[in-house]
Coordinates of C-alpha atoms in Angstrom, one line a residue:
Chain A
M694 CA -14.0 -15.2 -80.4
G695 CA -13.3 -13.4 -84.4
D696 CA -14.0 -10.3 -85.3
E697 CA -17.6 -10.6 -85.3
N698 CA -17.8 -11.0 -82.3
S699 CA -15.7 -8.6 -81.9
I700 CA -17.4 -5.9 -79.1
E701 CA -16.7 -2.9 -81.6
H702 CA -19.0 -5.1 -84.3
I703 CA -21.9 -6.0 -81.8
N704 CA -22.2 -2.2 -80.0
E705 CA -22.5 -0.9 -84.4
L706 CA -25.1 -4.1 -84.6
V707 CA -26.4 -2.7 -80.9
R708 CA -26.7 0.9 -82.2
G709 CA -28.3 0.1 -85.0
A710 CA -30.6 -1.7 -83.9
Q711 CA -31.0 1.4 -81.9
G712 CA -31.7 3.6 -84.6
G713 CA -34.3 0.9 -85.6
D714 CA -32.4 -0.9 -88.6
E715 CA -33.6 -5.2 -88.6
D716 CA -31.1 -6.0 -90.2
S717 CA -29.0 -5.1 -87.6
L718 CA -31.0 -6.7 -85.3
G719 CA -31.1 -9.6 -87.0
C720 CA -27.4 -10.0 -87.3
L721 CA -27.4 -9.8 -83.6
Y722 CA -29.0 -12.1 -82.7
E723 CA -27.7 -15.0 -85.8
L724 CA -24.5 -13.6 -83.7
L725 CA -25.5 -14.8 -79.8
S726 CA -28.9 -17.6 -80.9
D727 CA -25.6 -20.4 -81.1
R728 CA -24.1 -18.3 -77.4
V729 CA -27.3 -17.8 -75.1
Y730 CA -28.9 -21.3 -75.9
R731 CA -25.8 -22.8 -75.1
Y732 CA -25.6 -21.2 -72.1
I733 CA -29.4 -21.9 -71.2
V734 CA -30.2 -25.9 -72.6
M735 CA -27.2 -26.7 -70.2
R736 CA -29.9 -25.5 -67.3
V737 CA -32.9 -26.8 -68.5
S738 CA -32.1 -29.7 -70.7
H739 CA -34.4 -29.8 -72.7
R740 CA -34.6 -28.7 -76.8
E741 CA -37.9 -26.9 -76.2
T742 CA -38.2 -25.2 -73.1
A743 CA -34.3 -23.7 -74.0
E744 CA -35.9 -22.1 -77.6
D745 CA -38.9 -20.5 -75.1
L746 CA -36.7 -18.9 -72.9
M747 CA -34.5 -18.5 -75.5
Q748 CA -37.6 -16.3 -77.4
T749 CA -38.4 -14.8 -73.7
A750 CA -35.1 -13.3 -73.5
F751 CA -33.9 -12.3 -76.8
L752 CA -38.2 -10.3 -76.5
E753 CA -37.3 -8.9 -73.0
M754 CA -33.9 -7.7 -74.9
I755 CA -35.5 -5.4 -77.7
R756 CA -38.1 -4.3 -75.3
S757 CA -34.8 -2.7 -72.8
L758 CA -33.1 -2.0 -76.0
P759 CA -33.0 1.8 -76.0
R760 CA -31.8 1.4 -73.0
Y761 CA -28.5 0.4 -73.0
K762 CA -26.7 2.6 -73.0
I763 CA -23.0 1.6 -74.8
R764 CA -20.3 2.2 -72.7
V765 CA -16.3 1.7 -73.5
G766 CA -15.1 -1.3 -71.6
A767 CA -18.5 -3.0 -71.5
K768 CA -19.3 -6.0 -73.2
F769 CA -23.2 -5.5 -74.7
T770 CA -23.3 -9.6 -73.8
T771 CA -22.4 -8.6 -70.6
W772 CA -26.2 -6.6 -69.9
L773 CA -27.5 -10.0 -72.3
F774 CA -26.8 -12.3 -70.2
Q775 CA -27.5 -10.8 -67.2
I776 CA -31.2 -10.9 -68.9
V777 CA -31.2 -13.7 -69.8
R778 CA -29.9 -15.8 -66.1
H779 CA -32.9 -13.5 -65.5
R780 CA -35.4 -15.4 -67.6
L781 CA -33.9 -18.4 -66.6
I782 CA -34.5 -18.0 -63.1
D783 CA -38.3 -16.6 -63.5
H784 CA -38.9 -19.9 -65.2
Y785 CA -37.6 -21.9 -62.2
R786 CA -39.8 -19.9 -59.9
R787 CA -43.2 -20.2 -62.7
Q788 CA -41.9 -23.8 -62.0
K789 CA -42.3 -23.6 -58.7
I790 CA -38.7 -25.2 -58.3
V791 CA -38.1 -24.4 -55.2
L792 CA -34.1 -23.5 -56.1
P793 CA -31.0 -22.9 -53.0
M794 CA -28.9 -21.7 -55.4
D795 CA -26.3 -24.7 -54.3
E796 CA -29.2 -26.9 -55.2
A797 CA -27.9 -28.5 -59.0
V798 CA -31.1 -28.2 -61.1
E799 CA -30.4 -31.6 -62.6
S800 CA -31.8 -33.6 -60.1
H801 CA -35.1 -31.7 -59.5
P802 CA -37.1 -34.3 -61.3
A803 CA -40.0 -31.7 -61.7
L804 CA -37.1 -31.3 -64.8
Q805 CA -37.3 -32.9 -67.7
T806 CA -34.3 -34.2 -69.7
D807 CA -32.7 -34.9 -72.6
P808 CA -31.0 -37.7 -74.2
A809 CA -27.6 -36.4 -74.6
P810 CA -27.2 -35.7 -79.2
P811 CA -26.3 -39.2 -80.2
D812 CA -23.2 -37.7 -82.0
M813 CA -21.6 -36.2 -79.3
G814 CA -18.8 -38.2 -77.0
D815 CA -19.2 -40.4 -74.2
S816 CA -16.6 -37.9 -72.8
D817 CA -18.4 -35.1 -74.0
K818 CA -20.9 -36.1 -72.3
H819 CA -19.5 -37.9 -69.0
L820 CA -18.2 -33.8 -68.5
L821 CA -21.5 -33.0 -69.2
S822 CA -23.0 -35.1 -66.7
A823 CA -20.8 -33.7 -64.2
I824 CA -21.3 -30.5 -65.2
A825 CA -25.1 -31.0 -64.6
A826 CA -24.8 -32.3 -60.9
L827 CA -22.8 -28.8 -60.1
P828 CA -25.4 -26.6 -58.2
E829 CA -26.9 -23.8 -60.7
R830 CA -24.5 -20.7 -59.8
Q831 CA -21.5 -23.3 -60.8
Q832 CA -22.0 -24.2 -63.5
T833 CA -22.8 -20.3 -64.1
I834 CA -20.2 -18.5 -63.6
L835 CA -18.4 -21.7 -65.7
H836 CA -19.9 -21.1 -68.4
L837 CA -20.0 -17.8 -68.2
Y838 CA -16.3 -18.0 -67.6
Y839 CA -15.2 -21.2 -69.6
R840 CA -17.5 -20.6 -73.0
E841 CA -18.2 -17.2 -72.9
D842 CA -14.6 -15.6 -72.5
M843 CA -16.0 -12.8 -69.5
S844 CA -13.6 -12.3 -66.7
P845 CA -14.8 -12.8 -62.5
S846 CA -15.3 -9.0 -63.1
E847 CA -18.3 -9.6 -65.5
I848 CA -19.7 -13.0 -64.6
A849 CA -19.9 -10.6 -60.7
E850 CA -21.8 -8.1 -62.9
V851 CA -24.2 -10.9 -65.0
M852 CA -24.7 -12.4 -61.1
D853 CA -25.3 -9.6 -59.1
I854 CA -22.5 -11.4 -56.6
S855 CA -18.7 -10.0 -56.2
V856 CA -15.6 -11.0 -58.1
I857 CA -14.7 -13.1 -54.8
S858 CA -17.0 -15.5 -54.9
V859 CA -17.1 -15.4 -58.7
R860 CA -13.1 -17.5 -57.7
V861 CA -14.2 -19.4 -55.0
E862 CA -17.1 -20.6 -57.1
K863 CA -15.9 -21.5 -59.6
H864 CA -12.5 -22.6 -58.1
R865 CA -15.4 -24.4 -55.6
A866 CA -16.5 -26.6 -59.1
I867 CA -13.7 -27.6 -61.4
S868 CA -12.6 -30.0 -57.5
K869 CA -15.7 -31.0 -58.2
I870 CA -15.9 -31.8 -61.9
R871 CA -12.3 -32.9 -61.0
H872 CA -13.6 -35.4 -58.5
L873 CA -17.1 -36.5 -60.3
F874 CA -15.1 -37.3 -63.5
S875 CA -13.0 -39.5 -61.8
E876 CA -15.9 -42.0 -60.7
G877 CA -16.9 -42.1 -63.4
D878 CA -20.3 -41.8 -62.1
T879 CA -22.9 -40.2 -64.2
I880 CA -25.6 -38.8 -63.3
V881 CA -28.3 -38.2 -66.4
Chain B
M551 CA -16.0 -46.4 -66.2
N552 CA -13.5 -45.1 -64.2
H553 CA -11.8 -42.1 -65.6
K554 CA -8.2 -40.7 -64.9
K555 CA -8.8 -38.4 -61.9
L556 CA -7.8 -34.7 -64.5
S557 CA -5.7 -32.1 -63.1
H558 CA -7.4 -28.6 -62.1
H559 CA -6.1 -27.7 -66.1
E560 CA -7.3 -31.1 -68.0
A561 CA -9.9 -30.5 -66.5
E562 CA -10.4 -26.7 -67.8
E563 CA -9.8 -27.6 -71.2
L564 CA -11.9 -30.3 -71.7
I565 CA -15.0 -27.4 -70.7
R566 CA -13.3 -25.2 -73.1
K567 CA -13.7 -27.5 -76.0
A568 CA -16.3 -29.9 -75.1
S569 CA -20.0 -30.2 -77.3
Y570 CA -23.1 -28.5 -76.4
P571 CA -26.6 -29.6 -77.6
E572 CA -26.4 -26.8 -81.6
L573 CA -30.1 -24.7 -81.7
N574 CA -31.4 -26.3 -84.8
T575 CA -31.7 -24.0 -87.7
T576 CA -35.9 -24.1 -87.8
S577 CA -36.2 -23.3 -84.2
Q578 CA -33.8 -20.2 -85.1
Q579 CA -35.2 -19.0 -88.2
R580 CA -39.0 -19.3 -86.2
I581 CA -37.3 -17.2 -83.2
K582 CA -36.2 -14.6 -85.2
Q583 CA -38.9 -14.0 -87.5
T584 CA -40.8 -13.5 -84.0
L585 CA -37.8 -11.6 -82.7
L586 CA -38.2 -9.0 -85.9
S587 CA -42.3 -9.1 -86.2
E588 CA -41.8 -7.4 -82.4
F589 CA -39.0 -5.5 -83.0
A590 CA -40.8 -3.4 -85.8
N591 CA -44.0 -3.5 -83.1
V592 CA -42.2 -1.3 -80.6
V593 CA -40.1 0.8 -84.1
N594 CA -43.8 1.3 -84.8
A595 CA -44.6 2.5 -81.4
R596 CA -41.9 4.5 -80.0
D597 CA -42.3 6.1 -83.4
D598 CA -45.1 7.1 -83.0
R599 CA -44.4 8.1 -79.1
Q600 CA -41.7 10.6 -81.0
N601 CA -44.1 11.9 -84.1
E602 CA -46.7 12.9 -81.2
Q603 CA -44.1 14.7 -79.0
E604 CA -42.3 16.4 -82.2
E605 CA -47.2 17.4 -83.1
K606 CA -47.4 18.9 -78.7
P607 CA -44.0 21.1 -78.6
S608 CA -44.9 23.3 -75.4
Y609 CA -46.6 20.2 -73.8
H610 CA -43.5 18.0 -74.1
L611 CA -41.1 21.3 -72.6
L612 CA -43.5 21.2 -69.9
A613 CA -43.7 17.2 -68.8
Q614 CA -40.3 16.6 -69.4
P615 CA -39.3 17.6 -66.0
M616 CA -42.5 15.4 -65.3
I617 CA -41.3 12.6 -67.4
P618 CA -39.3 10.2 -64.5
I619 CA -42.2 11.2 -61.9
I620 CA -44.6 10.1 -63.9
I621 CA -43.1 7.1 -65.1
A622 CA -43.2 6.4 -61.0
L623 CA -46.6 7.0 -61.4
V624 CA -47.3 3.8 -64.0
M625 CA -44.6 1.3 -61.9
V626 CA -46.6 2.4 -58.2
V627 CA -50.5 2.2 -60.4
V628 CA -49.7 -0.4 -63.0
G629 CA -47.0 -2.7 -60.3
A630 CA -48.6 -1.6 -56.5
G631 CA -48.6 -5.0 -55.6
T632 CA -46.2 -6.5 -56.9
A633 CA -43.6 -3.6 -56.3
I634 CA -45.7 -3.8 -52.4
A635 CA -45.0 -7.3 -52.1
S636 CA -41.6 -6.5 -53.5
D637 CA -40.5 -3.9 -51.3
S638 CA -39.9 -5.6 -47.7
A639 CA -38.5 -8.8 -50.2
K640 CA -35.2 -10.4 -48.5
P641 CA -32.7 -12.7 -50.7
G642 CA -34.9 -16.3 -50.8
D643 CA -37.9 -14.7 -51.0
A644 CA -39.9 -14.7 -54.0
L645 CA -40.6 -11.1 -54.7
H646 CA -37.1 -10.6 -53.9
G647 CA -35.7 -10.9 -57.8
V648 CA -38.7 -8.5 -58.4
D649 CA -36.8 -6.3 -55.4
Q650 CA -34.1 -5.7 -57.4
A651 CA -35.6 -4.5 -60.7
L652 CA -37.5 -2.1 -59.5
E653 CA -34.2 -0.6 -57.3
D654 CA -32.5 -0.5 -59.8
V655 CA -35.0 1.3 -62.4
R656 CA -35.8 3.5 -59.7
L657 CA -31.7 4.7 -59.5
N658 CA -31.6 4.9 -62.8
F659 CA -34.5 7.9 -62.9
T660 CA -32.6 9.4 -59.9
L661 CA -31.3 12.6 -61.5
S662 CA -27.7 13.3 -60.5
D663 CA -25.5 11.7 -58.9
T664 CA -25.9 13.6 -55.4
A665 CA -29.8 12.2 -55.0
K666 CA -27.4 8.4 -56.1
A667 CA -25.7 8.7 -53.1
E668 CA -29.3 9.5 -50.7
Y669 CA -31.1 6.8 -52.4
M670 CA -28.0 4.3 -52.2
L671 CA -27.7 4.3 -48.5
E672 CA -30.9 4.2 -47.8
R673 CA -31.3 1.4 -49.8
A674 CA -27.7 0.3 -48.2
Q675 CA -30.1 0.4 -44.5
E676 CA -32.8 -1.1 -46.2
R677 CA -30.1 -4.5 -47.0
E678 CA -28.3 -4.3 -43.4
Q679 CA -31.8 -4.3 -42.3
E680 CA -32.2 -7.4 -43.8
R681 CA -29.1 -9.0 -43.3
L682 CA -30.1 -8.3 -39.4
E683 CA -33.9 -10.1 -40.2
L684 CA -32.1 -13.3 -41.8
E685 CA -29.8 -13.5 -39.1
S686 CA -32.0 -13.7 -37.1
E687 CA -34.9 -16.2 -39.0
G688 CA -31.7 -18.4 -39.3
K689 CA -31.5 -18.3 -42.6
T690 CA -27.8 -18.9 -43.5
E691 CA -27.6 -18.6 -47.2
D692 CA -29.9 -15.3 -47.4
V693 CA -27.4 -13.9 -44.9
S694 CA -24.8 -14.0 -47.4
E695 CA -26.3 -13.3 -50.0
A696 CA -27.4 -9.8 -48.3
E697 CA -23.9 -9.0 -46.6
E698 CA -22.8 -9.5 -51.1
H699 CA -25.7 -6.8 -51.7
V700 CA -25.5 -4.7 -48.6
D701 CA -21.0 -4.8 -49.8
R702 CA -21.6 -4.2 -53.5
I703 CA -24.3 -1.4 -52.7
L704 CA -21.1 0.5 -50.5
D705 CA -18.8 0.4 -52.9
N706 CA -21.3 1.5 -55.3
A707 CA -22.4 4.2 -52.8
L708 CA -19.1 5.5 -51.7
E709 CA -17.8 5.3 -55.4
T710 CA -20.1 8.5 -56.7
I711 CA -19.6 10.2 -53.5
N712 CA -15.7 9.8 -54.3
R713 CA -16.8 11.1 -57.8
V714 CA -18.9 14.7 -56.6
R715 CA -16.2 15.0 -54.7
A716 CA -13.3 14.8 -57.3
E717 CA -16.1 16.4 -59.7
Q718 CA -16.6 20.1 -57.6
E719 CA -12.7 19.8 -56.2
E720 CA -12.1 20.5 -60.5
R721 CA -14.2 23.1 -61.1
G722 CA -12.6 24.7 -58.1
N723 CA -15.4 24.3 -55.2
E724 CA -12.9 24.2 -52.2
N725 CA -15.0 22.7 -49.9
A726 CA -15.4 19.4 -52.4
S727 CA -14.5 16.4 -49.8
E728 CA -17.6 18.2 -47.9
T729 CA -19.4 17.6 -50.2
L730 CA -22.8 14.1 -48.5
G731 CA -20.5 14.7 -45.9
D732 CA -23.3 13.1 -44.1
V733 CA -24.6 11.1 -46.1
Y734 CA -20.6 10.1 -46.3
E735 CA -21.0 9.6 -42.2
K736 CA -23.6 7.4 -41.9
L737 CA -21.9 5.1 -45.0
T738 CA -18.5 5.0 -43.4
E739 CA -20.3 3.7 -40.0
L740 CA -23.3 1.2 -42.7
Q741 CA -19.1 -0.2 -43.5
E742 CA -17.5 0.1 -39.9
R743 CA -21.0 -2.3 -38.8
H744 CA -20.3 -4.4 -41.8
Q745 CA -16.8 -5.2 -41.4
D746 CA -17.4 -6.1 -38.3
R747 CA -20.4 -8.3 -38.3
L748 CA -17.9 -10.1 -41.8
Q749 CA -15.3 -10.1 -38.9
E750 CA -16.5 -12.1 -36.2
H751 CA -17.7 -15.0 -38.6
I752 CA -13.6 -14.8 -39.6
Q753 CA -11.9 -17.4 -38.5
V754 CA -8.0 -18.0 -39.1
E755 CA -6.2 -21.1 -37.8
V756 CA -2.6 -21.8 -37.5
K757 CA -1.6 -23.8 -37.1
I758 CA 2.7 -24.6 -37.4
T759 CA 4.8 -27.8 -36.7
N760 CA 8.8 -28.4 -37.0
G761 CA 9.0 -25.3 -40.1
R762 CA 5.9 -27.2 -41.9
T763 CA 2.5 -24.8 -41.6
V764 CA -1.4 -25.8 -42.0
V765 CA -3.1 -22.7 -42.6
E766 CA -7.8 -22.6 -42.1
V767 CA -9.2 -20.1 -43.4
R768 CA -13.4 -19.5 -43.2
A769 CA -15.4 -16.9 -43.6
P770 CA -18.1 -16.0 -45.7
S771 CA -17.8 -17.5 -48.8
I772 CA -14.8 -18.3 -48.1
E773 CA -13.1 -21.8 -46.4
S774 CA -9.4 -22.2 -47.7
N775 CA -6.1 -25.0 -46.2
F776 CA -3.9 -25.0 -47.0
T777 CA 0.2 -25.7 -46.7
L778 CA 2.9 -23.2 -46.2
S779 CA 6.9 -24.4 -45.6
T780 CA 7.7 -20.4 -43.3
D781 CA 6.8 -20.1 -40.0
D782 CA 7.0 -16.4 -40.8
V783 CA 3.9 -15.2 -38.7
D784 CA 3.4 -12.2 -41.3
Q785 CA 4.5 -14.2 -44.6
I786 CA 2.3 -16.2 -43.5
V787 CA -0.9 -13.9 -43.2
N788 CA 0.0 -12.4 -46.5
E789 CA 0.0 -15.2 -48.5
I790 CA -3.6 -15.7 -46.5
V791 CA -4.5 -12.7 -47.8
Q792 CA -3.0 -13.3 -51.2
R793 CA -5.1 -16.8 -51.6
T794 CA -8.7 -15.1 -50.0
G795 CA -8.5 -11.2 -50.5
L796 CA -9.8 -10.2 -47.2
T797 CA -7.2 -7.6 -46.2
E798 CA -4.2 -8.3 -43.5
E799 CA -6.2 -6.0 -40.5
Q800 CA -9.4 -8.2 -41.2
V801 CA -6.5 -11.7 -41.0
R802 CA -4.7 -10.3 -38.6
A803 CA -7.6 -9.8 -35.8
A804 CA -9.3 -13.4 -36.9
L805 CA -5.7 -15.1 -36.0
K806 CA -4.9 -18.2 -33.7
V807 CA -1.7 -19.5 -34.2
E808 CA -1.1 -22.7 -32.4
Y809 CA 2.7 -24.7 -31.8
E810 CA 2.6 -28.0 -32.3
G811 CA 5.6 -31.0 -31.6
N812 CA 6.8 -33.5 -34.1
G813 CA 4.0 -36.5 -33.5
A814 CA 1.1 -34.4 -35.0
N815 CA 3.7 -33.3 -37.8
T816 CA 3.6 -36.6 -38.8
N817 CA 0.2 -38.0 -38.2
Q818 CA -0.8 -35.6 -40.6
G819 CA 1.9 -36.2 -43.6
S820 CA 0.5 -39.2 -43.3
E821 CA -3.7 -38.8 -43.8
E822 CA -1.7 -35.6 -46.2
G823 CA -0.5 -37.6 -48.3
D824 CA 3.1 -36.3 -50.4
D825 CA 4.3 -32.9 -49.4
S826 CA 6.1 -31.2 -50.3
P827 CA 6.7 -28.0 -48.5
D828 CA 7.5 -26.0 -50.2
A829 CA 5.2 -26.9 -53.9
E830 CA 0.9 -26.0 -53.7
G831 CA 0.2 -28.2 -56.6
D832 CA -2.8 -27.7 -57.9
D833 CA -4.8 -25.4 -58.4
A834 CA -8.2 -27.7 -56.1
S835 CA -6.0 -29.6 -54.3
N836 CA -4.6 -27.5 -51.0
E837 CA -6.8 -28.5 -48.4
N838 CA -4.5 -29.7 -46.2
S839 CA -0.7 -31.2 -47.8
N840 CA 0.8 -29.1 -50.4
T841 CA 1.2 -31.3 -53.5
N842 CA 3.6 -31.3 -56.1
S843 CA 1.8 -32.9 -58.4
S844 CA -0.7 -33.3 -60.2
N845 CA -1.7 -36.7 -58.6
Q846 CA -1.5 -36.4 -55.4
N847 CA -5.1 -36.1 -55.3
S848 CA -6.1 -39.0 -53.0
N849 CA -6.1 -36.1 -50.8
D850 CA -8.7 -34.4 -52.2
N851 CA -11.6 -36.0 -50.7
T852 CA -9.2 -38.1 -47.6
N853 CA -9.1 -35.2 -45.1
S854 CA -12.3 -33.0 -46.1
S855 CA -15.9 -32.1 -47.4
D856 CA -16.2 -29.6 -50.9
D857 CA -16.2 -27.3 -49.6
D858 CA -12.9 -28.1 -48.1
N859 CA -11.3 -28.6 -51.2
D860 CA -11.3 -25.3 -53.0
N861 CA -11.0 -21.3 -52.1
S862 CA -6.0 -22.0 -52.1
N863 CA -5.6 -19.8 -55.4
V864 CA -9.3 -17.9 -54.8
N865 CA -6.8 -14.8 -55.2
E866 CA -6.0 -16.0 -58.5
S867 CA -5.2 -12.6 -60.4
E868 CA -7.8 -11.1 -63.3
D869 CA -4.6 -12.2 -65.1
N870 CA -5.2 -16.0 -64.8
E871 CA -2.2 -17.0 -64.1
N872 CA -3.1 -20.7 -63.0
D873 CA -6.1 -20.9 -64.9
N874 CA -5.3 -20.6 -67.9
S875 CA -1.6 -21.3 -66.9
N876 CA -0.3 -24.2 -69.6
N877 CA 1.6 -25.1 -67.5
N878 CA 1.6 -28.8 -65.5
T879 CA 0.8 -28.8 -62.1
N880 CA 4.5 -28.3 -60.4
D881 CA 4.4 -24.7 -62.5
D882 CA 1.4 -24.9 -61.2
A883 CA 3.6 -24.2 -57.6
E884 CA 6.3 -22.7 -59.2
D885 CA 4.0 -20.1 -59.5
D886 CA 2.8 -19.8 -56.4
D887 CA 6.4 -19.7 -55.1
S888 CA 7.4 -17.4 -57.3
N889 CA 3.8 -15.4 -55.9
T890 CA 4.9 -16.4 -52.3
N891 CA 8.5 -15.3 -53.1
K892 CA 7.6 -12.0 -54.1
D893 CA 5.7 -10.3 -51.8
D894 CA 8.0 -11.9 -49.2
S895 CA 9.7 -7.9 -50.2
D896 CA 6.2 -6.3 -49.8
V897 CA 5.8 -9.0 -46.4
N898 CA 8.8 -7.3 -45.3
G899 CA 8.2 -3.8 -45.9
S900 CA 4.8 -3.9 -44.3
A901 CA 5.8 -5.9 -41.2
G902 CA 5.8 -3.7 -39.5
I903 CA 2.1 -4.1 -38.6
D904 CA 2.3 -5.2 -35.5
A905 CA -1.0 -7.1 -34.5
P906 CA -1.4 -8.9 -31.7
V907 CA -1.1 -12.6 -32.4
Q908 CA -3.2 -15.5 -30.4
V909 CA -1.2 -19.0 -29.7
V910 CA -3.8 -21.2 -28.1
A911 CA -3.7 -24.7 -26.7
P912 CA -4.3 -27.1 -29.8
K913 CA -8.0 -28.1 -30.3
V914 CA -9.6 -29.9 -32.5
T915 CA -10.7 -28.7 -35.7
Q916 CA -14.1 -29.2 -37.1

């Protein structure tokens, strides 16, 4: 990630937003909205729902911003993704989706599914199908690790699990991806 | 449509580079306007509160110490039903998330590290109780989650106490090491019970056959199967520690070693396919074999469930010696070997621990 996404730059925007600067908040949102959206849309597979959840998460971020403390070595995005994940879990509960964390989100009939974008390659579609077949916990870990470049300890903080669990589940997820990908199964 | 089996590295690269559905620009801007509007409300409300406080300084000063109490009372009044209902919520319950959030708020409002440590002890004791209840109800998944909670709270609480003691020591308090002694003692007892419970669930089975060793480890959140070339128990223990994150004491306490003959070895070899004795192959293909090739994946699904396929490199460091390696699986094997080799000196150095090794008759594994 470039300078825009550097910890220092984001912290600077956070400080500005905490001070009441609307432009800082706007920049923060534009910087992070795509990342948050990508994380959510793969969990709910429905664009409008993902947009609603993203808005809810950012609203909570705004209300909680005064309490957020910038600390050396800590990333604002870790805190933000905690909020996002909690909103997702609330969403599952509201939808009365009883989802033990081992259940694959995509397998539940109550969740609507958008077709993959037409310009998405076969390989990507197949991979995303394979990821969608994983349990929610593993999907989250893969996304945060490989797309958000979070360390296992940061992921552990977001998900409130131990670092060992993060490593274990990541390993399991990759194994499953390899297995699912090779079989050519299309899950969605 | 069949795809070739991916190597671990290939799977990682695919995940990193996969395209995702993009956020619609119109939606992005619409949401932005909503957020800015809310932001303005929040800022205005904050400014109003500040103005009110400035206008009534004496009242403000009197109220200052009361703020945490007032907020706690408001929380109780406004969220009474939810808070009360959630307070007994265990992992798996609908209100467990609320319970967690309230705990965090209460912790943040606790004014001193001393009070924090005492509060964390209370929470750890409650979590322990929750865990026991979940176990008696047979909710295995939630028990694991509860165990993790206990783990984290204990770590945080003990760290807090150590920090308080260190600060007191710096200030010249000669009795710093006794600060929060009661709390520390109770936390330590709790930790010992926690470790004992974990220990009950740890199984480490090692089968040694003519210099080839098959290891199976089962513990909460850990299942690992892999093969080594060494039959040195100390090296085996060290490898298990490296891969699983368990402590040496835990591994040795649970260790069971079987020595088998040649027949069993041949059968195992054929089941597992290619079995280069030293290499551990792909990070994900260490169920029962050491494979050098990235394509020895017939073994991945032959002998064990997906769970058994995993965790063989659970101890890869945060430096991602395997995760981000650009090497092929042969190199991963080399890495693993090098790790093992590096550990030799440590093993030799620390080989003084003589925990008894149980040797049992061959038994059917699950």
